[in-house]
CSV table of C-alpha atoms in Angstrom, one decimal:
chain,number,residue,atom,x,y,z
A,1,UNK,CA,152.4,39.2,73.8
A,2,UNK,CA,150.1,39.7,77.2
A,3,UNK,CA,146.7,39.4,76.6
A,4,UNK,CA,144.3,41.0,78.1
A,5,UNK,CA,142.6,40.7,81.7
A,6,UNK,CA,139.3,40.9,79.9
A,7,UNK,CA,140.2,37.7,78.2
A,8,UNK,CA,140.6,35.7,81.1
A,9,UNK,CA,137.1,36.9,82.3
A,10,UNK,CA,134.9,34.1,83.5
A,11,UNK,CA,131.7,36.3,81.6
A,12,UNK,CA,134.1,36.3,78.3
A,13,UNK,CA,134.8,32.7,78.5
A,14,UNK,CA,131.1,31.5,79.0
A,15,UNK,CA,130.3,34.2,75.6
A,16,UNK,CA,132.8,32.0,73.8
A,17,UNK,CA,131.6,28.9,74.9
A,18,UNK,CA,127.7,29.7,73.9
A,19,UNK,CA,128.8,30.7,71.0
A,20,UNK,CA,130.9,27.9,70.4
A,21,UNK,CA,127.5,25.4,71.5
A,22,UNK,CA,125.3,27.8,68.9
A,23,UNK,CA,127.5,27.1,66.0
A,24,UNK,CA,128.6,23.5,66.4
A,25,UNK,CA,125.4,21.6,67.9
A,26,UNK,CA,122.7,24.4,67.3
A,27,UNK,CA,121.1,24.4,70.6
A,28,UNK,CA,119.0,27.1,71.6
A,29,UNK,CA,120.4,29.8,73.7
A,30,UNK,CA,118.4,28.8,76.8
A,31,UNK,CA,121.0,26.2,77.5
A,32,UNK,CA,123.5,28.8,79.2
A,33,UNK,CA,120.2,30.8,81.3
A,34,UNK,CA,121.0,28.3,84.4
A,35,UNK,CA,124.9,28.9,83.7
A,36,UNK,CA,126.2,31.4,86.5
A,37,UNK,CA,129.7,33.2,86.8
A,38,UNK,CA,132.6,33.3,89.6
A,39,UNK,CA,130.7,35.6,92.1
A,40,UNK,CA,127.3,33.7,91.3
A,41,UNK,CA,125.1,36.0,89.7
A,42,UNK,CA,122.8,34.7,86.7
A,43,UNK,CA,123.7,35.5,83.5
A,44,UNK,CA,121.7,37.3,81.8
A,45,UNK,CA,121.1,36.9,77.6
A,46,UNK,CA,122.6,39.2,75.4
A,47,UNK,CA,120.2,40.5,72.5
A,48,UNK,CA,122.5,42.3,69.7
A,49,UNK,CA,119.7,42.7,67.7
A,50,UNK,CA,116.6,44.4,69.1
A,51,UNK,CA,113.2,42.4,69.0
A,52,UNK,CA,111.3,45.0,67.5
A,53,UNK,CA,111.8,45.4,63.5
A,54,UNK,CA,113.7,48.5,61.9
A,55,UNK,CA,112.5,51.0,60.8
A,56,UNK,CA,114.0,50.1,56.7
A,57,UNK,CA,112.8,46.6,57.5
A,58,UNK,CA,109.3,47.6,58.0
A,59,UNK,CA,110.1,49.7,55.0
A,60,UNK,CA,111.0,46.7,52.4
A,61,UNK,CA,107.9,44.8,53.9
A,62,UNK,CA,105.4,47.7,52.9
A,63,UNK,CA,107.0,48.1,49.7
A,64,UNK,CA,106.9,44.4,48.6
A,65,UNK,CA,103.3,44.0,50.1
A,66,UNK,CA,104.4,41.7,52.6
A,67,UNK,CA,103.8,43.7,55.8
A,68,UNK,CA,100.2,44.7,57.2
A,69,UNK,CA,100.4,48.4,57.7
A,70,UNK,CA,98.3,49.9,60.6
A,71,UNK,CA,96.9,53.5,60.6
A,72,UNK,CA,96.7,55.3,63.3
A,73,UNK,CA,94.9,58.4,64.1
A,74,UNK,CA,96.8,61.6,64.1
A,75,UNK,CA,97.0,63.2,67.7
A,76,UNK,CA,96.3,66.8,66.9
A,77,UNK,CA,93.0,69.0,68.8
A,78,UNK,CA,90.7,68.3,66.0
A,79,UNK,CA,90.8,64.3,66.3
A,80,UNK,CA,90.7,65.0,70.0
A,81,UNK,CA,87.5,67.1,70.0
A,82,UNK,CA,85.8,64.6,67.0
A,83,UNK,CA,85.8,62.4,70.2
A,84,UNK,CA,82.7,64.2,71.9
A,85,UNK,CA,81.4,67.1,70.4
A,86,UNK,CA,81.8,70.8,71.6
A,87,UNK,CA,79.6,71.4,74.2
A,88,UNK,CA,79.2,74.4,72.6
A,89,UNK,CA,77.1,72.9,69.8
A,90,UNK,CA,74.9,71.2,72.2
A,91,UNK,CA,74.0,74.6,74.1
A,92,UNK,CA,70.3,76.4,73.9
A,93,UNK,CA,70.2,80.2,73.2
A,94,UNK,CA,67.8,79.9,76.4
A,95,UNK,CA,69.5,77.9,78.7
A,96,UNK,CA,70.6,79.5,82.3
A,97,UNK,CA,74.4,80.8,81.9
A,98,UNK,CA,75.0,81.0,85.7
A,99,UNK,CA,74.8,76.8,85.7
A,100,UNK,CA,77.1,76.6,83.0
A,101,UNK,CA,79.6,79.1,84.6
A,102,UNK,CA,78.6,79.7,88.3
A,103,UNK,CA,82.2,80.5,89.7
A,104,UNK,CA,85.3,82.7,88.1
A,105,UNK,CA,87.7,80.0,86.1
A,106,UNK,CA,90.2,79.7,83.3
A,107,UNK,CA,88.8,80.4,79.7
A,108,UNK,CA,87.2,77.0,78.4
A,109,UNK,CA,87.0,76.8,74.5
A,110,UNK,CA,84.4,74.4,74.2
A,111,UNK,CA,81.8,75.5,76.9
A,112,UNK,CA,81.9,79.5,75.6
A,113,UNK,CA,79.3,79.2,72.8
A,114,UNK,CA,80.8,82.6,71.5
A,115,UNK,CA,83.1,83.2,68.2
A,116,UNK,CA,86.0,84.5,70.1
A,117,UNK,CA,89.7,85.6,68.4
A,118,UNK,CA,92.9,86.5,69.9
A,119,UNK,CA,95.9,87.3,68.9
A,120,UNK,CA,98.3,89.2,66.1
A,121,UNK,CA,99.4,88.0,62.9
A,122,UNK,CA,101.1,90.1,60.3
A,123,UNK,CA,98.6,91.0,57.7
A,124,UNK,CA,94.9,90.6,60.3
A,125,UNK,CA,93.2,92.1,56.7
A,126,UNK,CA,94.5,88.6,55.1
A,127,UNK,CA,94.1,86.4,57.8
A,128,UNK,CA,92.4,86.6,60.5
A,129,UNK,CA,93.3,86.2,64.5
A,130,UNK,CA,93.7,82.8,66.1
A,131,UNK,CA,90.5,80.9,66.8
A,132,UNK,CA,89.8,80.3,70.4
A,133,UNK,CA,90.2,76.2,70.3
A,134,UNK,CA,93.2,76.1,72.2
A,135,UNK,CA,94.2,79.8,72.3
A,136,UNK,CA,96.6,80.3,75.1
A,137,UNK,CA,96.0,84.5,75.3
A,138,UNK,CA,92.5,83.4,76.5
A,139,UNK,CA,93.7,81.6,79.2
A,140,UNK,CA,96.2,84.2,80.6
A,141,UNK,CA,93.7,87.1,81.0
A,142,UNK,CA,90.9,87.3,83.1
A,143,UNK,CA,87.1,86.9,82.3
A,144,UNK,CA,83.6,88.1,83.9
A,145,UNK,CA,81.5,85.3,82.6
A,146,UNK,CA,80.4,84.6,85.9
A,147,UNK,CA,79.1,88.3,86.9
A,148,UNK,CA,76.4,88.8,84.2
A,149,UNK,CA,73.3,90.3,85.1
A,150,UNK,CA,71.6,87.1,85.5
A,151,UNK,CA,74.2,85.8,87.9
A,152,UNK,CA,74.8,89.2,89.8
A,153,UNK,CA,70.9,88.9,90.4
A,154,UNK,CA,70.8,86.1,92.2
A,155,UNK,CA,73.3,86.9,94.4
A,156,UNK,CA,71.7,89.9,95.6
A,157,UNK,CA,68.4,87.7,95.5
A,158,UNK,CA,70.2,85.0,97.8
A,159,UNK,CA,71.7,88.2,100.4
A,160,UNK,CA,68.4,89.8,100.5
A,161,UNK,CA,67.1,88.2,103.2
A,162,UNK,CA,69.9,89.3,105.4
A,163,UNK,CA,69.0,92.9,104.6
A,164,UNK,CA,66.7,95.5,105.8
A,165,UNK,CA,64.7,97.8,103.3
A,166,UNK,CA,66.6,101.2,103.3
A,167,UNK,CA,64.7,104.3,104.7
A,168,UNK,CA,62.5,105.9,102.4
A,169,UNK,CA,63.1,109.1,103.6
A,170,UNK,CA,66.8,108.7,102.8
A,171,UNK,CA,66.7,108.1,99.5
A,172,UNK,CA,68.7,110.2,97.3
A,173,UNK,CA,72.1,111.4,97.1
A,174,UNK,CA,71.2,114.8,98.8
A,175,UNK,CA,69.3,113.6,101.8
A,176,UNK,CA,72.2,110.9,102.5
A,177,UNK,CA,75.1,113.9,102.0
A,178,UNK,CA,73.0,116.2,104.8
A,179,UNK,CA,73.6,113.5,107.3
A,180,UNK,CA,75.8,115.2,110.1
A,181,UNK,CA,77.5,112.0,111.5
A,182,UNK,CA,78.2,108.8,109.1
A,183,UNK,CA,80.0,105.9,110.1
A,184,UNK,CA,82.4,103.3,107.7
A,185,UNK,CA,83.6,99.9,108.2
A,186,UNK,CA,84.4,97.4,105.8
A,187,UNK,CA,84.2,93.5,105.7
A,188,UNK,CA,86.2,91.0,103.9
A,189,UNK,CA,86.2,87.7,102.0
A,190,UNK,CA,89.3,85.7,101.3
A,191,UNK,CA,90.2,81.8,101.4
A,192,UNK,CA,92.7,81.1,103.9
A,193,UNK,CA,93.8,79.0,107.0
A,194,UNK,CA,92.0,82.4,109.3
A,195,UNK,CA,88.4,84.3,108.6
A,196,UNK,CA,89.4,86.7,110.1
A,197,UNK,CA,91.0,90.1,108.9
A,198,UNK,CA,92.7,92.6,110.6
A,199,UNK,CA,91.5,95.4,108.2
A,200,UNK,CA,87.8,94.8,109.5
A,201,UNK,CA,87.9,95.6,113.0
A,202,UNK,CA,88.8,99.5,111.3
A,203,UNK,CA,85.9,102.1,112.3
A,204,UNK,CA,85.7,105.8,110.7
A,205,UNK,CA,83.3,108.5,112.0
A,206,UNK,CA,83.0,111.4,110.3
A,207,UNK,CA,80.8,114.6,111.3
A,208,UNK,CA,80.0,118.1,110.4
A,209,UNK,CA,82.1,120.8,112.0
A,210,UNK,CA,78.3,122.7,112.5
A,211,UNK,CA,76.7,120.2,113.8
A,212,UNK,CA,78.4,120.5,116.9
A,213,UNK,CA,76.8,124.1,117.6
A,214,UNK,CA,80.4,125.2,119.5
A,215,UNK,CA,80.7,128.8,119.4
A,216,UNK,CA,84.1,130.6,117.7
A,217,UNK,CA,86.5,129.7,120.9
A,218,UNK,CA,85.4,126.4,121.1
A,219,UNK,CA,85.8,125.7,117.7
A,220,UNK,CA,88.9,126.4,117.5
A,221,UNK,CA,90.1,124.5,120.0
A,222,UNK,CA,88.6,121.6,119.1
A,223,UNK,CA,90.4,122.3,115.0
A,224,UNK,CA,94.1,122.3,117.0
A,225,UNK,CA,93.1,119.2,119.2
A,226,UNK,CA,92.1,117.5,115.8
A,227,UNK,CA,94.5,118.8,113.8
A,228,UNK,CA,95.2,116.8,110.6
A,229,UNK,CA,91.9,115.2,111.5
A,230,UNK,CA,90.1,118.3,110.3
A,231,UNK,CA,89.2,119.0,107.3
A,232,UNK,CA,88.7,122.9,106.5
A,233,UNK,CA,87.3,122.5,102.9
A,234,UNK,CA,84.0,120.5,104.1
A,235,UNK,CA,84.3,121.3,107.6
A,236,UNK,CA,84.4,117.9,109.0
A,237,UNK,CA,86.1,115.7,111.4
A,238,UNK,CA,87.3,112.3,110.7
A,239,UNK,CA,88.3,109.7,113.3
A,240,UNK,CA,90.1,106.5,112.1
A,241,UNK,CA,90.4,103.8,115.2
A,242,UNK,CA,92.5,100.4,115.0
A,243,UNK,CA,93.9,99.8,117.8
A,244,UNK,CA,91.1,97.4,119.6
A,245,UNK,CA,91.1,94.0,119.0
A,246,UNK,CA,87.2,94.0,117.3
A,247,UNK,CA,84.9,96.6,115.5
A,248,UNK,CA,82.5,96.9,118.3
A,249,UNK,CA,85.5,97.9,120.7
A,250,UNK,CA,86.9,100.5,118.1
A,251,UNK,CA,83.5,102.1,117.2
A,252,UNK,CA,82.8,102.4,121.0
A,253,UNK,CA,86.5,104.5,121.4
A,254,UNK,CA,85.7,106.5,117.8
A,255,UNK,CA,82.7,108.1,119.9
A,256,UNK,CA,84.3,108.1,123.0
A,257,UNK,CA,87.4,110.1,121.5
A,258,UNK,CA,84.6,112.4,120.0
A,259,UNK,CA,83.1,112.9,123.3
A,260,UNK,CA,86.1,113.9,125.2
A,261,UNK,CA,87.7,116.5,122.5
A,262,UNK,CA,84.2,118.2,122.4
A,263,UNK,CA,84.1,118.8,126.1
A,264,UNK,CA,87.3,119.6,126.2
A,265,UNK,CA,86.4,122.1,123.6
A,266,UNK,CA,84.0,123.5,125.4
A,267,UNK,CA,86.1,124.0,129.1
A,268,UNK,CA,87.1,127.7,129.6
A,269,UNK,CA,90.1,128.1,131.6
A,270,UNK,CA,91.5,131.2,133.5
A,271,UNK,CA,94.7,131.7,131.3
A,272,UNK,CA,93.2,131.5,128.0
A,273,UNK,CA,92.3,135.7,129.0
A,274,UNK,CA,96.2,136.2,128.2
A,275,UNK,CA,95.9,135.1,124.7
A,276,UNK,CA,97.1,137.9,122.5
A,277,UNK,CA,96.1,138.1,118.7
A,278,UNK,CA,99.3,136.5,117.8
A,279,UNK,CA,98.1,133.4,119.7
A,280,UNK,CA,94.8,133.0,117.3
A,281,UNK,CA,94.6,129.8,114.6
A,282,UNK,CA,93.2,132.5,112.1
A,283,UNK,CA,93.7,135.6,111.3
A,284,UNK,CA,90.1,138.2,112.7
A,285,UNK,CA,89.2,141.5,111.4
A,286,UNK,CA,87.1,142.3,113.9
A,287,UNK,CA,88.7,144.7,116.3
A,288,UNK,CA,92.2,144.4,114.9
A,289,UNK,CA,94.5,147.1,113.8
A,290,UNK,CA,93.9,147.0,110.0
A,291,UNK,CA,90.3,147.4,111.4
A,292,UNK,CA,90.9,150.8,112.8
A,293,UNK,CA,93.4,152.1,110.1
A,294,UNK,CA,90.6,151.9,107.2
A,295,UNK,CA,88.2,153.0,109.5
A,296,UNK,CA,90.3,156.4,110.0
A,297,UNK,CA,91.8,156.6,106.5
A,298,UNK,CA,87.7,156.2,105.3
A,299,UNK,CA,86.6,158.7,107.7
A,300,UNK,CA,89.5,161.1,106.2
A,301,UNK,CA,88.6,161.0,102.6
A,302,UNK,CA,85.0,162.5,103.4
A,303,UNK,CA,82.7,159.0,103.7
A,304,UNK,CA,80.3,159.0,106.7
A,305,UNK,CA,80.2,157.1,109.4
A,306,UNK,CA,77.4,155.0,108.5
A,307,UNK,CA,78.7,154.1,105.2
A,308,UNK,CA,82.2,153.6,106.8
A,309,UNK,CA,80.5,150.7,109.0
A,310,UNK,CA,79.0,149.3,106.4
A,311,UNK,CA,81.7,149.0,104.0
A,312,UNK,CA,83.9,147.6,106.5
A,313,UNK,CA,81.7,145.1,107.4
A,314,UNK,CA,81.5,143.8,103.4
A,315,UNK,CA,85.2,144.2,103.2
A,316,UNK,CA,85.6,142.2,106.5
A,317,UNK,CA,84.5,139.1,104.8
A,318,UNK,CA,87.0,139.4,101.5
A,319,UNK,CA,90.4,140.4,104.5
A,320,UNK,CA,89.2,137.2,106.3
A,321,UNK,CA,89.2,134.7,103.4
A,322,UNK,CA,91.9,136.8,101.9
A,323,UNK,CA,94.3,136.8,104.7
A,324,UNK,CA,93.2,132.8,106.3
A,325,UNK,CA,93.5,130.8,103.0
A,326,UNK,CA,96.3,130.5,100.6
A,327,UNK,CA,96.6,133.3,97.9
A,328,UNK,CA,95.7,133.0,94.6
A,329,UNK,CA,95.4,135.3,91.1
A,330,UNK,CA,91.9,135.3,91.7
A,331,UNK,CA,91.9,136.2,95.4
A,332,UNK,CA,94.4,138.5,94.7
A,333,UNK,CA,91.6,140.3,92.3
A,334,UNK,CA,88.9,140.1,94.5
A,335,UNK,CA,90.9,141.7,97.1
A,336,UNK,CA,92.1,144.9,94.9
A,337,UNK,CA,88.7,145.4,94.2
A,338,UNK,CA,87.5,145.3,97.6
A,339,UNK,CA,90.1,147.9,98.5
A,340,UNK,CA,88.8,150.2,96.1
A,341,UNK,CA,85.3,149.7,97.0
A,342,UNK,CA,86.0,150.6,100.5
A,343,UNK,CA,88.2,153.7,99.9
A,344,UNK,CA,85.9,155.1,97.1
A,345,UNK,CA,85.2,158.6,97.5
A,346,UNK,CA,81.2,159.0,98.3
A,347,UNK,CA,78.8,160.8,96.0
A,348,UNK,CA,78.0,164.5,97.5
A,349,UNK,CA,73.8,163.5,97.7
A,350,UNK,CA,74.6,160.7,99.8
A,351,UNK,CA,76.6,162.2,102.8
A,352,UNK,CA,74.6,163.1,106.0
C-alpha cells in the first residue's frame, strides 16, 4: 500500500535513526543536537517525559521514606500579617491621629486600632459579623478618619492667618439678619489640569426692599422691572451675575444693575397720569369703589361718621392682604369677620 508523506519526512527519518543509535550503541542523545534537517534548522530534543517528577512518584517516595519532603508555609492573610505585626498593636492611646491618617483614603485594617465588623451572616446572635482584616465592605464606603476634631483644628489653625477677626458688633444671628445688603460668592477646590472654575466668578446681592426708602410708585416699578427677582415674602431683591469673565467684573455689574433699576424707579414720566386702577400691580383700597360702597352702606345702617372712618381704615388692611395674596381658609375667616365688624350696627350711647 502507499505510505505516508509523513514517513518520508527528513524530521521522521532522523527520530528513527536516534533511536536506532540509542538502542544499538547507547550513545547519549547529544549526538544528533549538531544534526540539522532539509531546510537547515537545528533540531531540537524531544523530552516525552517531563523533567520534573509526578505527582504519584513523589507520592511512592514519601510513602517508602525515600523522598525529603519540604513544607511550605500556607499563603493565607494570617501567615502574611505574622510577617510584621499589625501596626495596630504598636499604636499609643496618645499618639497624634492626624499623622497616622492626614489625608482621606481607602479603609486600612491594620493601621485603624478600632474593633470594627461588617457585614451579614444568617444567625448575627450565633456568629458574629466579619472582622475587619480583609473586609472588602470597608473598603467600598467612605470614612471621616481624617476630619476629627484634632485634624479639623489644625486646619483652621493653619487658615487663620489669612483671616481677619470678625466684627464684634456683628456677632449673632440677629445683628447679621438686620443687614440690608449681603453679598455671596463661592470658591472652589478640585485637582485638575485648570484651577480655575467657572462656578467662582458667580456674584449674588441681595437687599431689603425698605432699605431703599422708595415711596409706593417707585416701588412698584422697581417689583415689575425685577420681576422674578423679587421676593414678596421677605421683601428682598436678589441679583445673580455670570456673565463676566472674573468675580470682580460680575460684582461690579451686580451693583451697577442695582443702580440703574433704582433710578429708573425713581423717574416720573408724563404718561404714567393715564394709568387707571386696572393698570396697578396690587389691588388699593384707598379711594376705590368698594371704598365708597361700605362707606355709604355704613352710613345707612345708623353708624357715624367718625366711626365709619375708623372702621374703614381697620378693614382697609384685612381687603388689602385679602384681596393681593392668594386665598386661604384662614384668610377667608379673617375676612368674614372683618365684614361683620365693619357693618355692625353701633350701640345708641355711642352715636354723636
Amino acid at each position: 500500500g502507499m505510505m505516508s508523506r509523513r514517513y518520508y519526512s527528513s524530521l521522521a527519518t532522523k527520530l528513527r535513526e536516534a533511536a536506532f543509535i540509542e538502542a544499538t550503541k547507547g550513545g547519549p542523545a547529544s549526538q544528533i543536537r549538531d544534526v540539522t534537517d532539509a531546510k537547515g534548522q537545528a533540531f531540537h530534543e524531544l523530552y516525552v517525559v517531563p523533567k520534573r517528577k509526578l505527582l504519584a512518584q513523589l507520592q511512592v517516595e514519601k510513602n517508602s521514606g525515600r523522598g525529603q519532603e519540604i513544607t511550605r508555609p500556607r499563603r493565607d492573610i494570617h501567615d502574611r500579617l505574622a510577617v510584621r505585626p499589625p501596626r495596630e498593636n504598636e499604636m499609643r492611646t496618645d499618639q497624634d491621629w492626624t499623622g497616622v491618617w492626614p489625608a482621606a483614603r481607602s479603609f486600612a485594617s491594620s493601621v485603624v486600632p478600632l474593633p470594627i465588623r461588617m457585614g451579614t451572616r444568617k444567625n448575627p446572635d450565633k456568629r458574629a459579623p466579619f472582622k475587619k482584616e480583609g473586609n472588602l465592605e470597608l473598603v467600598k464606603i467612605p470614612n471621616f478618619l481624617h476630619l476629627t476634631p484634632a485634624a479639623i483644628q489644625k486646619h483652621c489653625d493653619a487658615i487663620k492667618k489669612f483671616t481677619t477677626p470678625f466684627p464684634n458688633a456683628l456677632k449673632g444671628k440677629k445683628e447679621i439678619t438686620a443687614l440690608p445688603l449681603s453679598v455671596s460668592y463661592a470658591d472652589y477646590v478640585h485637582q485638575g489640569t485648570n484651577i480655575r472654575d467657572n462656578r467662582a466668578r458667580v456674584c449674588t446681592i441681595r437687599i431689603k426692599g425698605a432699605a431703599l426708602e422708595l415711596n409706593p410708585t417707585a416701588k412698584e416699578k422697581m417689583m415689575r422691572l425685577a420681576g422674578t427677582r423679587y421676593d414678596e415674602a421677605t421683601d428682598t431683591f436678589t441679583i445673580t451675575t455670570d456673565r463676566c469673565y472674573t468675580r470682580a467684573q460680575n460684582y461690579d455689574y451686580a451693583f451697577y444693575l442695582l443702580t440703574v433699576v433704582y433710578h429708573e424707579s425713581n423717574k416720573v414720566e408724563s404718561w404714567e397720569e393715564m394709568a387707571a386702577e386696572a393698570d396697578r400691580l396690587k389691588l388699593v383700597f384707598e379711594g376705590s369703589a368698594v371704598e365708597q360702597r361700605l362707606k355709604k352702606a355704613a352710613l345707612a345702617s345708623g353708624i357715624s361718621e367718625e366711626e365709619v372712618t375708623k372702621r374703614l381704615e381697620k378693614f382697609g388692611k384685612f381687603w388689602k392682604e385679602y384681596m393681593n395674596k392668594e386665598e386661604t381658609a384662614d384668610g377667608t375667616r379673617q375676612y368674614t369677620a372683618a365684614v361683620k365688624t365693619l357693618l355692625a350696627p353701633q350701640a345708641p350711647e355711642q352715636r354723636v
